[in-house]
XYZ file of C-alpha atoms in Angstrom:
745
model
C 91.214 110.634 66.285
C 92.203 114.142 67.238
C 93.225 114.758 70.807
C 91.398 117.809 71.009
C 87.795 116.351 69.382
C 88.065 113.304 72.491
C 88.828 115.822 75.053
C 85.840 118.076 74.211
C 83.349 114.637 73.651
C 84.525 113.649 77.361
C 83.737 116.838 78.918
C 80.669 117.550 77.119
C 79.364 114.330 78.176
C 80.859 114.038 81.456
C 79.211 117.710 82.456
C 75.900 117.115 80.756
C 75.577 113.993 83.444
C 77.029 115.585 86.077
C 74.762 118.575 85.788
C 71.439 116.665 84.461
C 72.071 114.388 87.681
C 72.273 116.989 90.234
C 69.407 119.087 88.645
C 66.802 115.693 88.971
C 68.371 114.771 92.385
C 67.760 117.892 93.907
C 64.460 118.378 92.370
C 60.884 118.049 94.480
C 60.826 113.918 93.259
C 59.061 113.424 96.538
C 55.867 114.385 95.263
C 56.387 113.295 91.633
C 56.725 110.200 89.638
C 60.293 108.651 89.320
C 60.897 108.130 92.837
C 62.107 104.755 94.384
C 60.647 103.911 97.801
C 62.311 101.047 99.763
C 59.162 99.728 101.383
C 57.985 98.698 97.874
C 60.154 96.797 96.810
C 61.461 93.507 98.754
C 65.220 94.121 96.953
C 65.650 97.658 97.775
C 68.589 98.206 100.221
C 68.058 102.406 100.850
C 65.883 103.918 103.185
C 64.785 107.061 102.035
C 62.490 108.226 98.678
C 65.218 108.419 96.150
C 64.798 109.428 92.352
C 65.305 106.625 89.867
C 65.502 108.802 86.638
C 69.508 109.354 86.173
C 69.104 107.276 82.827
C 67.795 110.519 81.484
C 71.154 112.194 82.458
C 73.167 109.499 81.172
C 71.690 109.683 77.848
C 71.859 113.437 77.665
C 75.239 113.080 78.494
C 75.979 110.357 75.600
C 73.824 112.701 73.471
C 75.732 115.720 73.324
C 79.057 113.932 73.248
C 78.598 112.086 70.454
C 77.110 115.514 68.814
C 79.952 116.875 69.473
C 82.257 114.178 68.534
C 80.102 113.933 65.210
C 80.645 117.616 64.447
C 84.432 117.440 65.263
C 85.464 114.086 63.604
C 82.324 113.651 60.591
C 80.592 110.528 62.269
C 77.597 112.194 63.030
C 75.472 109.524 60.585
C 76.760 106.587 62.957
C 76.161 108.582 66.104
C 72.493 109.255 65.072
C 72.064 105.704 64.121
C 73.325 104.515 67.562
C 70.822 106.885 69.310
C 67.513 105.401 66.810
C 69.014 101.903 67.834
C 68.793 102.301 71.549
C 65.709 104.348 72.039
C 62.853 101.802 72.109
C 64.670 100.443 75.096
C 65.169 104.073 76.949
C 61.699 105.319 76.223
C 60.184 101.909 77.765
C 62.651 102.285 80.656
C 61.825 105.673 81.313
C 58.130 104.580 80.977
C 58.827 102.275 83.870
C 60.693 104.477 85.994
C 57.917 107.272 85.851
C 54.780 105.034 86.082
C 56.705 102.412 88.580
C 55.068 99.750 86.877
C 57.080 97.063 84.939
C 55.545 94.633 82.537
C 58.417 91.934 81.898
C 57.595 91.295 77.983
C 57.068 94.299 77.408
C 60.550 95.402 78.726
C 62.309 91.812 76.612
C 60.189 93.286 73.589
C 61.628 97.299 73.248
C 65.057 95.628 74.322
C 64.636 93.077 71.568
C 63.100 95.997 69.316
C 66.369 97.431 69.899
C 68.893 94.581 69.124
C 67.178 94.545 65.455
C 67.753 97.996 64.519
C 71.204 97.467 65.954
C 71.640 94.143 63.977
C 70.512 95.769 60.828
C 71.292 99.437 60.922
C 75.077 99.307 62.502
C 76.128 95.673 61.531
C 76.341 94.824 65.500
C 75.655 90.871 65.215
C 77.275 87.686 66.379
C 78.434 86.025 63.292
C 81.402 83.672 65.164
C 81.964 83.020 68.681
C 85.221 80.866 67.855
C 83.328 77.423 69.063
C 83.039 74.851 65.803
C 79.216 73.798 66.459
C 78.141 77.263 67.293
C 79.750 78.897 64.328
C 78.269 76.235 61.828
C 74.803 77.607 62.937
C 75.922 81.553 63.237
C 76.496 81.145 59.261
C 72.668 80.693 58.986
C 71.544 84.584 58.860
C 68.289 83.989 61.001
C 70.061 81.994 63.760
C 72.727 84.736 64.041
C 69.745 87.405 63.635
C 68.551 85.216 66.848
C 71.099 84.871 69.136
C 71.861 88.742 68.337
C 68.752 89.815 69.969
C 68.768 87.452 72.840
C 72.503 88.474 73.595
C 71.946 92.419 73.480
C 68.617 92.349 75.087
C 70.139 89.997 77.706
C 72.786 92.757 78.506
C 70.166 95.153 78.715
C 68.460 93.546 81.365
C 71.567 92.313 83.388
C 72.748 96.029 83.870
C 69.409 96.340 85.335
C 69.939 93.395 87.903
C 72.612 94.379 89.256
C 71.636 98.085 89.531
C 70.706 97.937 93.317
C 73.591 99.565 95.223
C 75.021 103.097 94.884
C 77.745 102.816 92.549
C 77.732 99.216 91.545
C 75.989 99.604 88.121
C 78.066 102.959 87.438
C 81.569 101.319 88.269
C 80.475 98.513 86.389
C 79.559 99.849 83.143
C 82.174 102.774 83.772
C 85.078 100.192 83.440
C 83.242 98.049 80.487
C 83.045 101.484 78.764
C 87.001 102.079 79.297
C 87.567 98.479 78.605
C 85.923 98.967 75.014
C 87.599 102.501 74.816
C 91.253 100.964 75.529
C 90.516 97.794 72.863
C 89.408 100.317 70.138
C 92.215 102.910 70.502
C 94.487 99.791 70.098
C 92.966 99.039 67.085
C 92.463 102.423 65.647
C 88.460 101.707 65.615
C 87.745 105.825 65.831
C 83.973 105.506 66.078
C 83.954 102.962 68.857
C 86.578 104.603 70.627
C 84.396 108.132 71.055
C 81.460 106.491 71.791
C 82.867 104.540 74.357
C 84.748 107.554 76.002
C 81.582 109.238 75.621
C 79.757 106.481 77.653
C 82.703 106.461 80.329
C 82.622 110.129 80.771
C 78.645 110.006 81.213
C 78.610 107.545 83.922
C 81.796 109.250 85.162
C 79.534 112.453 85.807
C 76.684 110.159 86.986
C 78.315 108.153 89.336
C 79.592 111.256 91.035
C 76.160 111.990 91.903
C 75.087 108.741 92.765
C 77.988 107.510 94.860
C 78.544 107.162 97.656
C 75.238 109.049 99.126
C 72.769 107.646 96.520
C 70.882 111.015 95.429
C 69.627 109.203 92.319
C 69.218 105.888 91.210
C 70.048 104.880 87.250
C 67.008 103.294 87.043
C 65.234 101.073 84.412
C 65.818 103.873 81.442
C 68.988 104.016 82.157
C 70.036 100.474 82.999
C 68.828 99.507 79.673
C 69.966 102.160 77.711
C 73.704 102.052 79.015
C 73.348 98.077 78.715
C 71.991 98.835 74.726
C 75.002 100.872 74.253
C 77.629 98.664 76.103
C 76.340 95.472 73.909
C 75.838 97.085 70.531
C 79.899 99.193 70.498
C 80.770 95.534 71.736
C 79.604 93.748 68.488
C 80.870 96.593 66.292
C 84.003 96.689 67.565
C 84.462 92.962 67.345
C 82.559 93.002 63.539
C 84.654 95.643 62.193
C 87.796 94.749 63.792
C 88.780 90.854 63.421
C 91.398 91.039 65.513
C 89.829 91.513 68.680
C 88.463 88.167 69.823
C 84.840 87.412 69.959
C 85.297 86.372 73.891
C 86.594 89.986 74.749
C 82.956 91.766 75.372
C 81.528 88.327 77.232
C 84.757 88.710 79.773
C 84.315 92.268 80.082
C 80.761 91.981 81.396
C 81.036 88.443 82.625
C 79.487 89.788 86.363
C 76.313 91.225 84.837
C 75.740 88.571 82.254
C 76.840 85.782 84.493
C 74.660 86.998 87.275
C 71.833 86.913 84.892
C 72.056 83.763 84.028
C 72.704 82.462 87.155
C 69.879 83.883 88.829
C 67.603 82.729 85.962
C 68.985 79.177 86.756
C 68.804 79.414 90.591
C 65.068 80.667 90.195
C 64.463 77.483 87.960
C 66.094 74.804 89.513
C 64.026 76.092 93.034
C 60.641 76.022 90.727
C 60.019 79.611 90.195
C 59.503 81.716 87.553
C 63.249 82.630 85.839
C 61.271 86.439 85.543
C 59.955 86.634 89.321
C 62.239 89.161 91.646
C 63.740 87.928 95.009
C 66.503 89.235 96.939
C 68.725 86.762 96.648
C 71.356 88.467 94.225
C 75.139 88.571 94.960
C 75.074 92.294 95.765
C 71.979 91.700 98.038
C 73.687 88.864 99.853
C 76.597 90.862 100.516
C 74.555 93.995 101.671
C 72.795 91.611 104.479
C 75.484 88.977 104.907
C 79.115 90.675 104.502
C 78.795 94.144 105.460
C 77.619 93.426 109.263
C 76.140 95.823 111.488
C 73.701 96.101 114.560
C 70.542 96.793 112.858
C 69.094 98.373 116.193
C 68.953 102.209 116.579
C 70.109 102.324 112.367
C 69.219 105.773 110.757
C 68.375 106.412 107.091
C 71.964 107.932 106.687
C 73.653 104.584 108.274
C 71.864 102.579 105.553
C 73.320 104.478 102.805
C 76.536 104.077 104.332
C 76.069 100.385 104.591
C 74.759 100.041 100.835
C 77.899 102.274 99.795
C 80.208 100.290 101.685
C 78.566 96.822 100.303
C 78.810 98.569 96.949
C 82.494 99.000 96.963
C 82.958 95.169 98.193
C 81.883 94.139 94.838
C 83.825 96.502 92.955
C 86.766 94.134 92.258
C 84.600 91.825 90.506
C 83.754 94.044 87.293
C 87.527 95.475 87.927
C 88.990 91.930 87.846
C 86.711 91.318 84.428
C 88.600 94.559 82.990
C 91.433 93.508 83.818
C 91.407 90.056 82.041
C 89.900 91.291 79.076
C 91.836 94.317 78.304
C 95.028 92.165 79.089
C 93.990 89.236 76.636
C 91.690 91.107 74.102
C 93.182 89.241 71.397
C 93.849 86.166 72.658
C 90.871 83.546 72.763
C 92.363 80.622 74.009
C 92.637 82.999 77.452
C 89.553 84.868 77.424
C 87.646 81.160 77.658
C 89.797 80.097 80.540
C 89.232 83.665 82.128
C 85.794 83.199 81.687
C 85.466 79.379 82.864
C 87.777 80.598 85.900
C 85.349 83.699 86.851
C 82.052 81.241 86.740
C 84.018 78.738 89.040
C 85.236 81.731 91.083
C 81.691 83.185 91.488
C 79.494 79.833 92.036
C 82.029 79.305 95.144
C 81.959 82.888 96.540
C 78.058 83.122 96.221
C 77.795 79.381 98.238
C 79.862 80.401 100.878
C 77.733 83.661 101.645
C 74.770 81.983 100.665
C 75.135 79.381 103.383
C 76.668 81.688 105.885
C 80.321 80.490 105.065
C 81.698 83.795 104.439
C 85.239 83.964 103.606
C 86.732 85.742 106.593
C 88.693 88.350 104.021
C 85.654 89.566 102.363
C 83.818 90.176 105.953
C 83.085 94.090 106.564
C 82.061 95.039 109.945
C 80.582 98.706 109.969
C 80.267 100.653 113.179
C 77.250 102.933 113.024
C 78.259 106.568 112.575
C 82.006 105.331 112.391
C 82.239 103.020 109.478
C 82.887 105.973 106.713
C 83.518 108.879 109.258
C 83.939 110.202 112.688
C 86.436 110.931 115.528
C 89.624 109.062 115.951
C 89.489 106.077 118.170
C 91.780 105.192 121.047
C 93.254 102.009 119.559
C 94.635 103.513 116.009
C 97.114 101.576 114.483
C 99.820 102.401 111.436
C 99.126 99.978 108.328
C 102.109 99.810 105.317
C 101.146 98.727 101.960
C 103.805 97.198 99.837
C 103.664 94.191 97.581
C 106.702 92.617 98.905
C 107.800 92.357 102.756
C 109.991 90.533 105.181
C 111.187 87.465 104.308
C 111.959 89.143 100.962
C 115.318 90.889 100.207
C 114.430 92.991 97.731
C 115.273 96.863 98.811
C 111.827 98.121 99.314
C 111.092 94.854 101.801
C 114.402 95.773 103.791
C 113.608 99.034 104.013
C 110.019 98.987 105.233
C 111.024 95.991 107.393
C 113.356 98.072 109.291
C 110.643 100.691 109.607
C 108.204 98.619 110.815
C 110.234 96.435 113.358
C 111.186 99.946 115.206
C 107.751 101.409 115.087
C 106.167 98.105 116.621
C 108.095 98.720 119.853
C 106.041 101.785 120.289
C 102.738 101.431 117.855
C 100.176 98.737 116.898
C 101.892 98.192 113.067
C 100.123 96.047 110.284
C 100.968 94.810 106.848
C 99.362 94.520 103.732
C 101.612 92.301 101.220
C 101.236 90.084 99.076
C 102.287 86.116 99.373
C 105.229 86.324 96.902
C 108.874 86.839 97.021
C 110.750 88.996 94.758
C 113.795 86.945 94.396
C 111.829 83.273 94.320
C 108.517 83.864 92.060
C 107.413 79.780 93.354
C 107.792 80.791 96.843
C 104.197 81.312 98.349
C 103.978 82.797 102.027
C 101.447 82.269 104.877
C 98.475 84.813 104.374
C 98.707 85.398 108.147
C 101.806 85.652 110.358
C 103.039 87.518 113.245
C 106.829 89.015 113.251
C 108.327 90.662 116.171
C 105.239 92.651 116.851
C 104.220 93.459 113.337
C 100.994 91.717 112.099
C 101.209 90.476 108.200
C 98.259 90.352 106.066
C 99.359 88.819 102.995
C 96.834 88.492 100.052
C 96.619 86.448 97.041
C 98.117 87.739 93.727
C 98.468 86.225 90.371
C 102.413 85.326 89.371
C 102.972 85.368 86.393
C 106.383 86.878 86.280
C 107.920 90.549 86.598
C 109.941 89.814 83.220
C 107.087 90.739 80.888
C 105.076 93.354 80.488
C 101.354 91.712 80.275
C 102.015 89.524 82.842
C 103.200 92.053 84.989
C 100.214 94.087 84.610
C 97.867 91.500 85.890
C 100.125 90.606 88.794
C 99.489 94.357 90.163
C 96.052 94.489 88.903
C 95.254 91.432 91.025
C 97.563 92.790 94.142
C 95.475 96.213 93.520
C 92.108 94.326 93.838
C 92.715 91.910 96.875
C 94.402 94.668 98.992
C 91.555 97.004 98.771
C 89.287 93.963 99.941
C 91.598 93.783 102.730
C 92.081 97.347 103.243
C 88.159 97.607 103.403
C 88.121 95.098 106.471
C 91.023 96.057 108.162
C 91.229 100.617 108.181
C 89.182 102.086 110.588
C 88.496 105.579 111.735
C 91.753 107.576 113.007
C 94.448 104.857 111.496
C 97.365 105.842 109.502
C 97.731 104.133 106.169
C 101.226 104.466 104.439
C 101.185 103.463 100.919
C 104.410 102.652 99.061
C 104.946 102.644 95.346
C 105.004 98.794 94.506
C 103.288 98.224 92.638
C 102.666 101.421 91.020
C 99.759 103.946 91.289
C 98.792 102.005 94.433
C 97.486 105.609 95.800
C 94.970 105.709 93.320
C 93.356 102.668 94.749
C 93.854 103.124 98.230
C 93.124 106.575 98.750
C 88.936 106.491 98.209
C 88.967 103.647 100.777
C 91.185 105.444 103.507
C 89.430 108.853 103.194
C 85.931 106.766 103.277
C 86.824 105.366 106.592
C 88.175 108.519 107.900
C 91.723 107.031 108.235
C 94.785 109.326 107.355
C 96.694 108.995 104.136
C 100.532 109.133 103.654
C 102.486 108.259 100.552
C 105.569 107.201 100.671
C 107.338 107.481 96.938
C 110.216 105.419 96.013
C 109.600 106.429 92.360
C 107.114 108.885 90.252
C 104.938 107.074 87.907
C 104.109 107.197 85.169
C 106.840 109.551 84.225
C 109.330 106.867 84.858
C 108.263 104.676 82.559
C 107.779 107.347 79.813
C 111.610 107.749 80.557
C 113.081 104.216 80.212
C 110.940 104.254 76.544
C 107.280 102.482 77.098
C 104.935 104.229 75.684
C 101.862 102.373 77.244
C 101.232 105.565 79.433
C 101.896 108.106 76.842
C 99.399 110.632 75.346
C 95.524 110.997 76.659
C 96.090 107.797 78.957
C 99.052 109.197 80.392
C 97.927 112.487 81.166
C 94.350 110.798 82.959
C 96.897 108.462 84.910
C 99.079 111.523 86.242
C 95.716 113.312 87.327
C 94.400 110.513 89.320
C 97.691 109.881 90.599
C 97.980 113.547 91.483
C 94.269 113.325 93.106
C 95.667 110.633 95.621
C 98.572 112.940 96.547
C 96.937 115.740 96.911
C 94.239 113.852 99.356
C 97.032 112.698 101.776
C 98.226 114.471 104.650
C 101.885 114.303 103.698
C 103.900 112.789 100.642
C 107.393 111.249 101.567
C 110.244 111.701 98.834
C 113.540 110.871 98.323
C 115.238 113.696 97.528
C 114.999 117.109 96.585
C 114.558 116.617 92.741
C 111.423 114.513 93.436
C 109.888 116.891 95.493
C 110.418 119.717 92.593
C 108.589 117.399 90.467
C 105.714 116.870 92.465
C 105.670 120.566 93.412
C 105.683 121.442 89.471
C 102.664 118.961 89.171
C 100.658 121.086 91.935
C 101.281 119.282 95.301
C 101.649 122.008 98.125
C 104.755 122.292 99.511
C 103.206 121.615 102.869
C 102.377 117.999 101.919
C 105.886 117.201 100.494
C 108.484 116.022 102.890
C 111.579 114.653 101.812
C 113.122 111.443 103.726
C 116.231 110.035 102.463
C 116.827 105.889 102.096
C 118.429 104.699 104.808
C 120.668 101.523 105.668
C 120.602 99.622 108.983
C 123.865 101.012 110.580
C 124.095 98.414 113.324
C 123.981 95.586 111.057
C 126.089 97.113 107.824
C 129.727 98.265 109.257
C 132.650 98.804 107.515
C 135.306 96.197 107.360
C 138.629 95.174 105.764
C 138.514 93.260 102.379
C 140.772 90.718 104.014
C 138.301 89.735 106.566
C 135.359 89.197 104.307
C 134.437 85.454 104.037
C 132.648 85.978 100.756
C 135.622 86.795 98.769
C 137.565 83.236 99.443
C 134.597 81.302 98.798
C 134.298 83.352 95.563
C 137.891 82.857 94.483
C 138.302 86.743 95.029
C 141.010 86.937 97.375
C 144.031 88.679 95.290
C 141.552 90.682 92.554
C 140.335 94.120 92.849
C 136.285 93.673 92.678
C 133.900 95.845 91.039
C 130.646 94.904 91.987
C 126.940 95.864 91.489
C 124.241 94.978 94.274
C 120.504 94.349 93.785
C 117.851 94.795 91.601
C 118.699 96.035 87.779
C 115.363 97.421 86.279
C 114.334 99.623 83.174
C 115.639 102.430 85.206
C 119.472 101.340 85.242
C 121.510 101.281 82.383
C 124.542 98.649 81.811
C 125.641 99.955 78.625
C 128.252 102.510 80.113
C 129.476 99.126 82.483
C 129.288 96.782 79.844
C 131.673 99.505 77.522
C 134.401 100.003 80.715
C 134.394 95.924 81.429
C 135.446 95.312 77.735
C 138.206 97.851 77.993
C 139.571 96.444 80.913
C 139.105 92.831 79.371
C 142.966 92.421 79.550
C 143.327 93.347 83.474
C 142.986 90.405 84.770
C 143.191 91.334 88.384
C 140.043 93.524 87.984
C 136.628 91.348 88.512
C 133.336 92.273 87.675
C 130.967 90.965 89.871
C 127.047 91.308 89.805
C 124.776 90.038 92.895
C 121.177 90.356 92.462
C 118.380 89.804 89.522
C 116.056 91.930 87.236
C 114.750 92.639 83.914
C 118.009 94.338 82.406
C 120.195 91.875 84.902
C 119.109 89.217 81.909
C 120.023 91.272 79.606
C 123.497 91.995 80.434
C 124.348 88.328 80.990
C 123.164 87.395 77.471
C 125.231 90.520 76.097
C 128.079 89.714 78.321
C 127.986 86.101 76.956
C 128.099 87.544 73.439
C 130.566 89.375 74.288
C 132.493 86.476 75.713
C 133.228 88.785 78.675
C 134.331 87.230 82.236
C 131.451 88.307 84.409
C 130.475 87.118 87.542
C 126.868 86.438 88.240
C 125.483 85.809 91.842
C 122.114 85.298 92.928
C 120.277 87.580 96.174
C 122.249 86.966 99.079
C 120.723 86.009 102.697
C 119.374 88.824 104.218
C 122.239 88.169 107.603
C 125.065 87.839 104.860
C 123.985 91.238 103.501
C 126.793 92.838 105.163
C 129.626 90.501 103.628
C 128.171 90.579 100.416
C 128.238 94.250 100.604
C 131.176 94.236 101.907
C 132.945 91.660 99.463
C 133.855 94.381 96.851
C 135.919 97.113 96.473
C 134.075 99.483 94.950
C 130.456 99.272 93.872
C 128.457 100.852 90.935
C 125.070 102.539 90.731
C 123.543 103.648 87.840
C 120.753 105.536 86.229
C 119.285 106.299 83.102
C 119.411 110.287 82.691
C 115.717 110.650 81.557
C 114.917 109.135 85.689
C 116.702 111.345 86.990
C 114.440 113.455 89.691
C 112.025 110.289 89.554
C 113.523 107.636 91.029
C 116.630 107.332 93.643
C 118.318 103.857 93.470
C 118.276 102.906 97.248
C 121.297 100.630 96.633
C 123.767 103.448 97.388
C 122.839 103.925 101.208
C 123.758 100.212 101.771
C 127.116 100.740 99.876
C 127.743 103.654 101.947
C 127.376 101.885 105.014
C 129.725 99.481 104.601
C 132.458 101.932 103.506
C 133.010 101.228 100.125
C 133.454 103.757 97.559
C 130.800 104.500 94.688
C 130.741 104.907 91.190
C 127.677 106.623 89.813
C 127.217 106.188 86.446
C 124.466 108.769 85.610
C 123.879 112.813 86.076
C 126.564 113.921 88.100
C 124.421 116.971 89.061
C 121.649 114.252 90.478
C 120.617 113.259 93.635
C 123.167 110.707 93.930
C 125.691 112.346 91.991
C 125.822 115.513 94.563
C 125.642 113.458 97.459
C 128.784 111.342 95.734
C 130.330 114.838 95.377
C 129.496 116.512 98.742
C 130.760 113.667 100.561
C 133.324 112.974 98.306
C 132.443 109.155 98.671
C 133.488 108.197 95.168
C 132.850 109.168 91.539
C 130.384 110.124 89.352
C 130.912 109.421 85.548
C 128.165 110.498 82.723
C 125.995 107.944 81.050
C 128.081 106.583 78.169
C 131.489 107.611 79.188
C 132.881 104.078 79.052
C 136.270 105.454 78.756
C 135.965 107.733 81.998
C 134.455 104.797 83.868
C 137.457 102.160 83.028
C 139.907 105.161 84.152
C 138.058 105.616 87.378
C 138.133 101.584 88.034
C 141.916 101.636 86.971
C 142.784 104.728 89.495
C 140.863 103.157 92.329
C 142.611 99.575 91.610
C 145.711 101.224 91.620
C 145.461 103.612 94.652
C 142.639 101.300 96.826
């Protein structure tokens, strides 16, 4: 899959859809067919007449994208067959859009024709769902054909069903296309990958016009078109790649599919035809009951803002489906549990909202004229966002706690964080709390563990989603929102909400992601995906009033990425000088408790993550094995701390490992050492700055820095003569430095 071909496909599809949508939205559609007027339909939640022919723009974008891809990669035949299969559903949808009349049976018939064509021409069929009874039935060709037609036509109708708010169906299908592209890329399915990229690009071009102002709607034609494409590509991906679970597309599209099935069941249960329209869909309930405001005096512009805000409030649902499907795409059991969990969660949420029991965390109160824009109010507040906060003992938590406590003396301060503790994965903190004037909002997040990449990805994604929901209800015009970098890329999620609310954005960067993961050898964000993430990250930084970085090298990295100098501010991390003071080793209580009173203690304190290195330290410990007076003590945790423990055990080295110490014992813990080790891989220089250095400096202990002597910490150590810098891999030099300090403390 040549990168140039993919780039051209995506660019052509996105530009074609965007230009087409702009042209269609700007025409004199008020006097022509294809205009949707809110008074004509009880399900509509907009005010102005709006063209509903966005499907034309999306179709044009996809067609041009597929043709460009076929010309470059020789896949023209498959692309043409895909378009032929979709044509009946698209054409009937456009007829409905232009005539403003819809015949349900005709709609189902034309989408069924598209599904049947896909079954025979593309081999897009359901042959197994990993459920024994159904699998035996699916071995019968007629049953497989019937189920395939019903499923594909159902997906097309389901996209149409959620097309009620600005950006809702667009965002849902965009994520679904990205999920297909991600898995197709993983299994090296070139056609599905490029076709899914073209769909995602076309939807992105359309969404830029559709959201947030609602200048054009996707319409029936667009909904059927996109739904059919996604359904057929999903079946092709599963059919052509046996490692992809048949449940992957079901979880990926769980929101529109279950919305449709639940709606039909709900109507049938109340004695109403399942095909009869109503205004009781989840998105219409959210519009009327979750996004609350005073109706009197509302203008058309206010209705549009409310519409877009309701859509934003629902984006987390398809995002959760995307995260689960993309993470467990090859694990049927996990996907089945995810599908069941989604159904239960959907039922709970719908029941609460339908009975006016809207969960408080979900309520969004929109003040007219100030919800999405407007002047700052007198009651502006400062909102910090980070995954960990007091009483957690991680470095980012301690820094944030110290800063917020100081600010709370002269401003209203809020912190949005998780209910987890970094040092105690089993702990669950209260959802809401007050601590010395700081209001703490703790949101739910998964806790699969920080030592596995997949589990950590799910933890991050769930925090993104629940945090976004909380920010939508908390942020007001004029607020200052400070975003930290745990979890990474949090600014991408927060920036649209902050800007939409008319607040001011500040990014406080502890590291530069995704470059930092590439520096430690993780290839997840290499190539096209990495470049896309970098561009989104850069956009979120460029949207901020200021970006706080930890050193000159970090500032230079971002400046080279195009971030303006005026938006970059260097503020190094710090330590609490009142709580951490120099003291003599013989006065330290912990040295006695740890039986280290008469030994020279070399300590490593804090997290040992992937950016830190222990190989040089372990090599020096081997060289000093015979020096019984020298003791190596490691305090803290982290993924590489576990590796270090295992390697020390294998080499039979006498190293001491301690858990994180309570915050009130931090001065004693840091003061228990005669010298502290701070390490950083050379590839990570300029992308992260070890914050543990500042606490060590505060207690007056020398530092041996294992890393680039000319880097951020190495330069400080040399400039202020507070220790020694040793290059990575120089275990002999590190051992000599320790011997020298032990001989002349």
